[in-house]
Coordinates of C-alpha atoms in Angstrom, one line a residue:
M1 CA 50.6 -112.5 112.6
T2 CA 48.1 -113.9 115.3
N3 CA 49.4 -116.6 117.6
L4 CA 46.8 -119.5 118.0
T5 CA 46.6 -121.6 121.2
P6 CA 44.4 -124.7 122.1
I7 CA 42.0 -122.3 123.7
S8 CA 41.8 -119.6 120.9
H9 CA 38.2 -120.8 120.1
L10 CA 37.3 -119.7 123.7
R11 CA 39.0 -116.4 123.4
E12 CA 36.1 -114.2 124.4
E13 CA 35.3 -116.3 127.5
V14 CA 39.0 -116.4 128.4
L15 CA 39.2 -112.6 128.3
A16 CA 36.0 -112.2 130.4
L17 CA 37.4 -114.6 133.1
F18 CA 40.7 -112.8 133.2
E19 CA 38.9 -109.5 133.6
E20 CA 36.7 -111.0 136.3
H21 CA 39.5 -112.7 138.4
G22 CA 42.3 -110.3 137.6
S23 CA 45.0 -113.0 137.4
Y24 CA 46.1 -115.6 135.0
L25 CA 45.9 -118.5 137.5
G26 CA 42.4 -117.5 138.7
A27 CA 41.2 -117.3 135.1
A28 CA 42.8 -120.7 134.4
T29 CA 41.2 -122.4 137.4
A30 CA 37.7 -121.0 136.4
L31 CA 38.2 -122.0 132.8
F32 CA 39.2 -125.6 133.9
D33 CA 36.1 -125.9 136.1
A34 CA 34.0 -124.9 133.1
H35 CA 35.8 -127.1 130.6
P36 CA 37.4 -130.1 132.5
Y37 CA 38.6 -131.6 129.2
L38 CA 41.1 -128.9 128.8
A39 CA 44.7 -129.0 130.1
K40 CA 45.5 -128.5 133.7
P41 CA 45.3 -124.9 135.2
N42 CA 49.1 -124.4 135.2
Q43 CA 49.2 -125.1 131.4
L44 CA 46.0 -123.1 130.8
R45 CA 47.7 -120.2 132.7
S46 CA 50.3 -120.0 129.9
Y47 CA 47.7 -120.2 127.1
I48 CA 45.6 -117.5 128.8
K49 CA 48.6 -115.2 129.0
T50 CA 49.2 -115.6 125.3
E51 CA 45.6 -114.9 124.5
V52 CA 45.5 -111.8 126.7
R53 CA 48.6 -110.4 125.2
T54 CA 47.5 -111.0 121.6
V55 CA 45.9 -107.9 120.1
E56 CA 42.8 -108.5 118.1
P57 CA 43.5 -107.4 114.5
D58 CA 41.8 -104.3 113.2
L59 CA 40.4 -105.4 109.9
E60 CA 39.8 -101.8 108.7
M61 CA 43.4 -100.8 109.5
L62 CA 44.7 -104.0 107.9
T63 CA 42.8 -103.3 104.7
E64 CA 44.1 -99.8 104.5
T65 CA 47.7 -101.0 105.2
V66 CA 47.4 -103.5 102.4
R67 CA 46.0 -100.8 100.0
L68 CA 48.9 -98.4 100.9
A69 CA 51.5 -101.2 100.4
K70 CA 50.1 -102.0 97.0
K71 CA 50.1 -98.4 96.0
T72 CA 53.7 -98.0 97.2
Q73 CA 54.7 -101.1 95.2
A74 CA 53.0 -99.8 92.1
L75 CA 54.9 -96.5 92.5
Q76 CA 58.2 -98.4 93.0
D77 CA 57.5 -100.4 89.8
R78 CA 56.8 -97.2 87.8
N79 CA 59.9 -95.6 89.1
R80 CA 61.9 -98.7 88.3
I81 CA 60.7 -98.6 84.7
Q82 CA 61.3 -94.8 84.4
N83 CA 64.8 -95.2 86.0
K84 CA 65.6 -98.0 83.6
S85 CA 64.6 -95.8 80.6
F86 CA 66.5 -92.8 82.0
R87 CA 69.6 -95.0 82.5
E88 CA 69.4 -96.2 78.9
H89 CA 69.1 -92.7 77.6
A90 CA 71.8 -91.4 79.9
R91 CA 74.1 -94.2 78.8
I92 CA 73.5 -93.3 75.1
E93 CA 74.0 -89.5 75.8
N94 CA 77.1 -90.2 77.8
A95 CA 78.5 -92.4 75.0
V96 CA 77.7 -89.8 72.3
S97 CA 79.2 -87.0 74.5
A98 CA 82.4 -89.1 75.0
Y99 CA 82.5 -89.9 71.3
S100 CA 82.1 -86.2 70.4
E101 CA 84.8 -85.2 72.9
A102 CA 87.1 -87.8 71.5
I103 CA 86.6 -86.6 67.9
L104 CA 87.2 -83.0 69.0
V105 CA 90.4 -84.0 70.7
E106 CA 91.6 -85.8 67.6
L107 CA 90.6 -82.7 65.4
E108 CA 92.6 -80.4 67.7
K109 CA 95.6 -82.7 67.6
H110 CA 95.3 -82.7 63.8
G111 CA 95.0 -78.9 63.8
S112 CA 98.1 -78.5 66.0
R113 CA 100.2 -80.2 63.3
L114 CA 99.4 -77.2 61.1
A115 CA 101.4 -74.8 63.2
D116 CA 104.4 -74.9 60.8
C117 CA 102.4 -74.5 57.6
P118 CA 103.1 -71.3 55.7
R119 CA 100.9 -68.3 56.5
R120 CA 100.7 -64.7 55.4
T121 CA 101.8 -62.4 58.2
G122 CA 102.0 -58.7 58.8
S123 CA 99.3 -56.1 58.9
L124 CA 96.2 -55.9 56.7
D125 CA 95.8 -52.9 54.5
P126 CA 92.1 -51.9 55.1
A127 CA 92.0 -50.4 51.6
A128 CA 93.3 -53.4 49.8
A129 CA 91.1 -55.6 47.6
T130 CA 89.3 -58.5 49.1
L131 CA 88.4 -61.7 47.3
V132 CA 85.1 -63.6 47.9
V133 CA 85.5 -67.2 47.0
H134 CA 82.0 -68.7 46.6
L135 CA 82.4 -72.4 47.4
S136 CA 79.1 -74.3 46.9
D137 CA 77.5 -77.4 45.5
N138 CA 80.7 -79.4 45.9
H139 CA 78.6 -82.6 46.1
F140 CA 81.5 -84.7 47.5
N141 CA 80.7 -88.4 47.5
E142 CA 79.1 -88.3 44.1
L143 CA 80.4 -90.4 41.2
V144 CA 79.8 -89.1 37.7
N145 CA 80.9 -90.9 34.6
L146 CA 79.4 -89.3 31.6
P147 CA 80.7 -88.5 28.1
T148 CA 80.7 -84.8 29.1
N149 CA 82.0 -85.1 32.6
R150 CA 83.7 -87.2 35.2
F151 CA 83.8 -86.6 39.0
D152 CA 85.0 -88.4 42.1
F153 CA 87.1 -87.5 45.1
E154 CA 90.3 -87.4 43.0
V155 CA 88.8 -85.1 40.4
G156 CA 87.3 -83.0 43.3
A157 CA 90.8 -82.7 44.9
K158 CA 92.2 -81.4 41.6
R159 CA 89.4 -78.9 40.9
L160 CA 89.7 -77.5 44.4
Q161 CA 93.4 -77.0 43.9
L162 CA 92.8 -75.4 40.5
L163 CA 90.3 -73.0 42.1
A164 CA 93.0 -72.0 44.7
Q165 CA 95.5 -71.4 41.9
K166 CA 93.1 -69.2 40.0
T167 CA 92.1 -67.4 43.2
K168 CA 95.8 -66.6 43.8
L169 CA 96.3 -65.3 40.3
I170 CA 93.3 -63.0 40.6
G171 CA 94.4 -61.9 44.0
K172 CA 97.9 -61.1 42.8
A173 CA 96.4 -59.1 39.9
Y174 CA 94.3 -56.9 42.2
G175 CA 96.7 -56.8 45.1
A176 CA 94.3 -58.6 47.4
E177 CA 95.3 -59.3 50.9
R178 CA 92.2 -61.0 52.3
V179 CA 89.9 -63.8 51.1
V180 CA 86.4 -64.5 52.3
V181 CA 85.4 -68.1 51.7
F182 CA 81.6 -68.4 51.6
F183 CA 80.5 -72.0 52.0
G184 CA 77.2 -71.9 50.2
G185 CA 75.9 -75.4 51.1
D186 CA 75.6 -78.8 49.4
L187 CA 79.1 -79.8 50.3
M188 CA 77.9 -83.4 50.4
N189 CA 75.8 -85.3 47.9
S190 CA 72.2 -86.3 48.7
D191 CA 71.2 -90.0 48.8
R192 CA 67.4 -89.6 48.9
R193 CA 66.8 -90.8 45.4
L194 CA 67.8 -94.3 44.3
D195 CA 70.1 -93.0 41.5
E196 CA 71.9 -90.8 44.0
L197 CA 72.3 -93.7 46.4
L198 CA 73.8 -95.9 43.7
A199 CA 76.1 -93.1 42.6
M200 CA 77.7 -92.6 46.1
S201 CA 81.4 -93.1 46.2
T202 CA 81.5 -94.2 49.8
N203 CA 79.3 -93.9 52.9
R204 CA 78.6 -90.5 54.4
A205 CA 80.8 -90.9 57.4
R206 CA 83.9 -91.5 55.4
A207 CA 82.9 -89.0 52.8
T208 CA 82.6 -86.3 55.6
L209 CA 86.2 -87.0 56.7
L210 CA 87.5 -86.9 53.1
A211 CA 85.6 -83.6 52.5
V212 CA 87.1 -82.0 55.6
H213 CA 90.6 -83.2 54.6
L214 CA 90.3 -81.7 51.1
L215 CA 88.8 -78.4 52.3
K216 CA 91.4 -78.1 55.0
Q217 CA 94.1 -78.2 52.3
F218 CA 92.2 -75.7 50.2
L219 CA 92.0 -73.3 53.1
M220 CA 95.6 -73.7 54.0
D221 CA 96.6 -73.1 50.4
L222 CA 94.7 -69.8 50.5
R223 CA 96.1 -69.0 54.0
A224 CA 99.6 -69.1 52.7
D225 CA 98.9 -66.0 50.6
F226 CA 96.0 -64.3 52.2
F227 CA 94.2 -63.6 55.5
V228 CA 91.1 -65.8 55.5
D229 CA 87.5 -65.4 56.8
C230 CA 84.9 -68.1 56.5
F231 CA 81.1 -67.9 56.5
G232 CA 78.6 -70.7 55.8
V233 CA 75.0 -71.7 55.3
T234 CA 73.3 -75.0 54.7
G235 CA 72.1 -76.4 51.4
N236 CA 69.2 -78.6 50.6
E237 CA 71.1 -81.7 49.5
S238 CA 73.3 -82.2 52.5
R239 CA 70.6 -82.4 55.2
A240 CA 70.8 -85.4 57.5
K241 CA 67.0 -85.9 57.5
E242 CA 64.6 -86.7 54.8
N243 CA 62.6 -83.5 54.9
L244 CA 63.9 -80.0 54.3
G245 CA 63.6 -77.7 57.3
W246 CA 63.8 -73.9 57.7
V247 CA 64.1 -73.3 61.4
D248 CA 67.7 -73.2 62.7
V249 CA 67.5 -76.4 64.8
V250 CA 66.3 -78.4 61.8
A251 CA 68.2 -76.7 59.0
T252 CA 71.5 -77.1 60.8
D253 CA 71.0 -80.9 61.1
S254 CA 73.1 -81.0 58.0
Y255 CA 76.4 -82.4 56.8
D256 CA 77.3 -78.8 55.7
F257 CA 77.2 -77.7 59.4
T258 CA 79.2 -80.8 60.4
I259 CA 81.9 -80.2 57.9
Y260 CA 82.1 -76.5 58.7
A261 CA 82.3 -77.2 62.5
M262 CA 85.0 -79.9 62.0
L263 CA 87.1 -77.4 59.9
Q264 CA 86.6 -74.8 62.6
A265 CA 87.8 -77.2 65.3
V266 CA 90.9 -78.1 63.2
F267 CA 91.9 -74.5 62.5
E268 CA 91.1 -73.1 66.0
A269 CA 93.4 -75.7 67.6
I270 CA 96.3 -73.2 67.2
E271 CA 96.1 -69.4 67.6
D272 CA 95.9 -67.8 64.2
K273 CA 94.3 -64.3 64.0
G274 CA 94.6 -64.5 60.2
M275 CA 92.2 -67.4 60.0
R276 CA 88.7 -66.7 61.3
F277 CA 85.5 -68.8 61.3
H278 CA 82.3 -66.8 61.8
D279 CA 79.1 -68.3 63.1
F280 CA 77.5 -70.8 60.8
E281 CA 74.0 -69.8 59.8
A282 CA 71.0 -72.0 58.9
N283 CA 69.7 -70.4 55.7
E284 CA 71.1 -66.8 55.2
V285 CA 74.2 -64.9 56.2
V286 CA 75.0 -61.2 55.8
F287 CA 78.6 -59.9 55.7
K288 CA 80.1 -56.6 54.6
I289 CA 83.3 -55.9 52.7
H290 CA 84.3 -52.3 51.9
N291 CA 81.1 -50.7 50.4
Q292 CA 79.5 -54.0 49.5
T293 CA 76.9 -55.9 51.7
F294 CA 76.5 -59.5 50.7
L295 CA 73.6 -61.8 51.3
G296 CA 74.8 -65.4 51.2
I297 CA 72.1 -68.1 50.6
H298 CA 72.2 -71.6 49.1
G299 CA 69.8 -70.6 46.2
H300 CA 66.7 -72.8 46.6
Q301 CA 64.9 -69.8 48.1
V302 CA 65.1 -67.6 45.1
N303 CA 65.1 -67.7 41.3
A304 CA 68.3 -65.8 40.3
T305 CA 66.9 -65.0 36.9
D306 CA 63.6 -63.5 38.2
Q307 CA 64.5 -59.8 38.9
K308 CA 61.3 -59.2 40.9
K309 CA 62.1 -62.0 43.3
V310 CA 65.6 -60.8 43.6
Q311 CA 64.4 -57.3 44.4
A312 CA 61.8 -58.8 46.9
M313 CA 64.6 -60.5 48.8
I314 CA 66.7 -57.3 48.9
G315 CA 63.5 -55.4 50.0
K316 CA 63.0 -57.8 52.9
Y317 CA 66.4 -56.8 54.3
A318 CA 65.8 -53.1 53.4
A319 CA 62.8 -53.2 55.8
K320 CA 65.3 -54.2 58.5
G321 CA 67.6 -51.4 57.7
I322 CA 70.1 -53.5 55.9
N323 CA 71.1 -52.4 52.4
I324 CA 72.0 -55.6 50.5
T325 CA 74.1 -54.7 47.4
H326 CA 74.7 -58.3 46.1
I327 CA 73.3 -61.8 46.6
L328 CA 75.4 -64.9 46.4
C329 CA 73.5 -68.1 45.5
G330 CA 74.0 -71.5 43.9
H331 CA 71.7 -74.6 43.8
I332 CA 71.2 -74.5 40.0
H333 CA 74.5 -75.7 38.6
S334 CA 74.9 -72.9 36.1
S335 CA 77.1 -69.9 36.5
M336 CA 75.7 -66.4 36.3
V337 CA 77.3 -63.1 37.3
S338 CA 75.0 -60.0 37.2
D339 CA 74.7 -56.6 38.9
Y340 CA 72.7 -57.6 42.1
I341 CA 73.0 -61.4 42.2
S342 CA 75.5 -64.0 41.2
R343 CA 74.8 -67.7 40.9
N344 CA 77.5 -70.3 41.4
A345 CA 77.8 -73.4 39.4
S346 CA 79.2 -76.5 41.1
L347 CA 82.4 -78.4 41.7
V348 CA 80.8 -81.7 40.4
G349 CA 79.7 -80.3 37.0
S350 CA 77.0 -81.9 34.9
N351 CA 75.5 -85.2 36.1
A352 CA 72.8 -87.6 35.0
Y353 CA 70.1 -85.8 37.0
S354 CA 70.9 -82.4 35.5
E355 CA 71.2 -83.7 32.0
S356 CA 68.2 -86.1 32.0
A357 CA 65.8 -84.6 34.5
L358 CA 66.5 -80.9 34.2
G359 CA 67.5 -81.0 30.6
F360 CA 70.6 -78.9 30.6
V361 CA 74.4 -79.5 30.6
S362 CA 76.7 -77.5 32.8
K363 CA 80.4 -77.3 33.6
S364 CA 82.3 -77.4 36.8
A365 CA 82.9 -73.8 37.9
Q366 CA 83.0 -71.6 41.0
N367 CA 82.8 -67.8 41.2
V368 CA 85.4 -65.5 42.7
H369 CA 84.4 -61.8 43.4
V370 CA 86.8 -59.0 43.7
V371 CA 85.7 -56.3 46.2
T372 CA 87.5 -52.9 46.2
P373 CA 86.5 -49.6 47.6
Q374 CA 85.7 -48.6 44.1
G375 CA 83.3 -51.5 43.3
L376 CA 82.7 -55.2 42.7
D377 CA 84.0 -57.4 39.9
G378 CA 82.9 -61.0 39.4
V379 CA 84.8 -63.8 37.8
K380 CA 83.6 -67.3 36.8
C381 CA 86.5 -69.8 37.3
D382 CA 86.2 -72.7 34.9
L383 CA 87.3 -75.9 36.7
Q384 CA 86.1 -78.5 34.2
N385 CA 89.5 -79.4 32.7
V386 CA 92.1 -80.5 35.4
D387 CA 94.8 -81.8 33.0
G388 CA 98.2 -81.1 34.6
V389 CA 96.7 -80.4 38.0
E390 CA 98.3 -82.6 40.7
G391 CA 95.4 -82.2 43.2
Y392 CA 95.3 -82.3 47.0
D393 CA 96.3 -85.3 49.0
I394 CA 93.5 -87.9 49.7
I395 CA 93.6 -90.0 52.9
Q396 CA 94.6 -93.4 51.6
Q397 CA 92.8 -95.4 54.2
L398 CA 89.5 -93.8 53.4
E399 CA 90.2 -93.8 49.7
A400 CA 90.6 -97.6 49.9
Y401 CA 87.0 -97.9 51.0
N402 CA 85.9 -96.1 47.9
A403 CA 84.5 -99.3 46.4
R404 CA 82.5 -97.5 43.7
S405 CA 85.5 -96.1 41.9
A406 CA 85.2 -94.5 38.5
D407 CA 86.2 -97.7 36.7
K408 CA 83.5 -99.7 38.5
A409 CA 81.0 -97.0 37.7
H410 CA 82.0 -97.2 34.1
E411 CA 81.5 -101.0 34.2
A412 CA 78.0 -100.5 35.6
M413 CA 77.1 -98.2 32.7
V414 CA 77.7 -100.7 29.9
T415 CA 74.9 -101.7 27.6
P416 CA 72.4 -103.8 29.6
Q417 CA 71.9 -107.4 28.7
T418 CA 68.5 -108.5 27.5
I419 CA 66.9 -110.8 30.1
V420 CA 63.4 -111.1 28.7
R421 CA 62.4 -110.0 25.2
V422 CA 58.7 -109.6 24.5
V423 CA 57.8 -109.8 20.8
I424 CA 54.4 -108.4 19.7

């Protein structure tokens, strides 16, 4: 900032006198002689000293300095906004990471409690029969209350246990030592349509935990008698987003993947070489047992009754040097076991959508295939009637939130009252 004095208006004259006389006092005496109304020379001497030492501002430099300062301030403002946005995203990511880590820790603690559960031990006979349990279209979290079918978590727990019982009977008959559980997708029910949303038992978060709890008991039930391997793919109903995706990053944004990953975390909490979880695949998975090479898909990619399409899918893999001998699919809730493809039904059975929209009635059933060095046998396990089946345990705290129980669903299906009657 420039310091002003009483003689600043005479600045140029003052500087000229100082240059002429070479001293502050000489310049002050000459200035007083020229302007007697000014202060005495001794006081003028101090003013002249201030004027001489004050540098004349460079307007061009001052303008450039201001421009650079404004530019710097604008950059600081942008950085402040960007840093704020980054901090917000970082906080969210850190919170989600901490939440996920906490869930993983709890799953591992839960899995560690399974250490004392019964397990088949000993060596595996490589020539022994192997069972393939095709577990798909469970549609947990769906409520069905029809004259032909009823389904909720309690019924699902009983049907899963009945499937394990029948699997053990088949395994005992064939002398099987190993079971491959193929999770074929749609483990959770969709809520995209209004009727599906209204038929939900509880919200998806609680339903996910209930599904994991039931499937954990199912796998432990099998593990008591067999060595167990697990494979999995996504379905179309359990996706977390509205639109169906095919690339891995989109297709695995699914509750099928979440349930599979949570089960894997539970069972891998303790060392058990007899229980193996293989990599979860987005749409298709290939695994080989004895002389059979299976292609596991959900089923919305192929029409199981169209032989040409079935052969086309087998041909796709033949071009890659992989000889598919049997395709496992589901999606359409109707059982079919044939030479080169088998279609799974569902755990839920017939519902309003299949009966009214698709026009056919189905039963609850899951397929179990017996693989021996000699060949492949397929069995459809009827799970519709669960009379006398105790069922797996259901978490009471989560079950308490199941506001839409079967009884309430029944109440909602009574004959509607007439609100407005139009008579023509």
